[in-house]
């Protein structure tokens, strides 16, 4: 089926099976590969994108459900929050294998938009759906605090 | 992996001395011969900038190859050719930093690219084949990359000396600029073409460590930029013209085979182009993952289980217990330990059980294959390039020299991508070969495939008895291990000696403590479950059981756990130093904070030494919280202290997750835990605060990928004992504390 929606601010039209998950549409049809496949069942967060600004796992989201809506992937995340998150991730060298990190950063961006100065408990609550097998968690926490500080929230 | 693959290196390839190394790299490979002045287009996608601020190049860039490890671009970039896989451990930063140091380059000009498969030039010097593992990437490359970089620097200096007609000895190099006191200066890029025409020096002078400017400091990871903007390329991101996606239906039981199958419904799924049988199952080839997935779901397959492993973990464990009643192959001969223990003033007897574990890398196994008249191209996070190349050659029916392995970032490995039979790579090649379309194929394992198709850390049973004398000194220690051999049935089988696979007893047969009689023996029954090295290999379980046992001896001796260990480590200064550092950081000599309890462990693996103190609490309903971990590591010279810290944090997080909840269980030969809702690694809310202290012993650098993991499980086990008096001897912890 033909589905029209917006990705990273641009209108896109794809002609794919309506049940194809948004993850595979952005990766295969739109060639945006930052969002990763980790589990396919909403358990790991590697596929996290923003849907109308809200954190969403894209691996179980049929493309037919996003007609007319706005998807943001890491490639298109470029507002002040995203920039602060990216800068903090780099400054603290959060990444190891890096595979989970697009999902981590999208969850962090969504968190900071709704809570500009999260404490550790709020970070843990917001980020516990994102697995990192390399266990970069300590640096993720620090990077979120650092980005919050950069944005003017209490670090 | 290092120790036993060391032995393989002796027979598999001539040892490469430093002198011989220069000969090999300068004469061995036509493509890289120094001085040929060959110009190539910069592999822009592979060369990742060290700094986000790097300027885009205004004109086509030429790359001069100074030797197998160093290329200099006309845009002034220096590319370190990285012979190892980067699966997160930071080798794409570590090796370029060694090159930058010896060349006196500026960190911002450094790039990297992964080396092609070429055992002649890029073998792991400890293995004799090209591969990454055993925490050896820096250790084996240290002198090799320093020498190559110092040689490249000398060639730049010689080129400048000729251009300016000045003596080479008067030339200095700093931050990527070659200068002469007369005022002449040139950047590397300006000298590269001339330098490529210079002869490499026989024995370039290496810097004295006290002159290091970059090594030992916190250099930013080169891969941080690409891994935070989505541009880093993993296997799963590979996209080739006309490429298809394949999923393979595997037998639900190890050793099962396809009996019969009906592909009618699968073929009817929109987007499915072919269904083909391969040795490992039935492959559905489609134009997208989603179509392949739906096609695979629609397959009807009858499996032939006549050769399959039909036992569950309970039955296998019962067999282990039977075996443990008889002596196994001797790894350490302690003499008549039974007699000694009969005379001991106290004897501690413990039986430990550790489960199968999954690597559970975030990127599931995947591989892209293109077969055409030119041969076979493979794109994957190859961890044993030489083996993968050989296996692909055999499966594809293509001469070895026409198999090109393109190594990409791996979304984790922890040992999983170093497989003697290259399982998923062989499968991908088999699918490409079976396909009638001739299109390139991307094989993707789903998470369920990844969890159920094997290669696990082996399950193990440990029967231990140790005795102390009247003053608390250990007099005899007996440790019987029952576990599967990782090496058995692989090309590394020759390293099994006298029935002992060294990976089963590492960290046990070389117990560092002064114990008068050390008896270690091992049974390695054959089981139809594929097993593999898992981050720190035998140390994962042997570090746990030995460090819990020694703690129990300290308890029996009414001694402080740190003091007791120190007293038995007099001939092991590096163990002592990390133990003392971690204890000091944790303020061990003072009581733990109110409501908190501490446990300690120290373990050597892969020639690095790590001690950890875990600070925990257990609440009234048995909920464990690990609050802080104080970790001290001696990995010789720490070339990038921040990467060392990151690897300690990662090892602790992964090891803690395994301790808490991880275990692969089978029922009637089928894996039950098939996705992350049932196999549950550590999550952020469980990550303790980790403080890492680097103890500089002044030794040459050794690995950090694995050694941070073994101490966490025993440190937490010992802390739980201190908190509750309950001794955990079966992993994972699960709900054992609330059940008690
Ligand atoms: S891939 Fe979507 S949550 Fe794991
Ligand atoms: S960085 Fe490897 S899984 Fe998170």
mmCIF file of C-alpha atoms and ligand atoms in Angstrom, chain A residues 94-101 104 131-136, chain B residues 87 362 411-412 414, ligand 2:
data_model
loop_
_atom_site.group_PDB
_atom_site.id
_atom_site.type_symbol
_atom_site.label_atom_id
_atom_site.label_comp_id
_atom_site.label_asym_id
_atom_site.label_seq_id
_atom_site.Cartn_x
_atom_site.Cartn_y
_atom_site.Cartn_z
ATOM 1 C CA UNK A 94 29.873 6.887 25.615
ATOM 2 C CA UNK A 95 29.971 4.484 22.695
ATOM 3 C CA UNK A 96 31.577 1.087 22.626
ATOM 4 C CA UNK A 97 30.258 -1.132 19.840
ATOM 5 C CA UNK A 98 27.793 1.677 19.191
ATOM 6 C CA UNK A 99 24.986 -0.490 17.902
ATOM 7 C CA UNK A 100 22.488 0.477 20.591
ATOM 8 C CA UNK A 101 23.469 4.117 20.687
ATOM 9 C CA UNK A 104 19.838 5.370 23.415
ATOM 10 C CA UNK A 131 19.544 -2.386 26.359
ATOM 11 C CA UNK A 132 23.264 -1.896 25.969
ATOM 12 C CA UNK A 133 25.116 -5.184 25.946
ATOM 13 C CA UNK A 134 28.391 -3.266 26.200
ATOM 14 C CA UNK A 135 26.978 -1.802 29.443
ATOM 15 C CA UNK A 136 27.774 1.826 28.698
ATOM 16 C CA UNK B 87 33.437 -4.692 18.358
ATOM 17 C CA UNK B 362 22.951 -6.269 20.154
ATOM 18 C CA UNK B 411 27.577 -4.518 17.086
ATOM 19 C CA UNK B 412 29.242 -6.489 19.857
ATOM 20 C CA UNK B 414 32.211 -10.964 23.205
HETATM 21 S S1 LIG C 2 27.449 0.235 22.819
HETATM 22 FE FE1 LIG C 2 27.375 -1.874 22.323
HETATM 23 S S2 LIG C 2 25.349 -2.425 22.774
HETATM 24 FE FE2 LIG C 2 25.509 -0.407 23.512
#
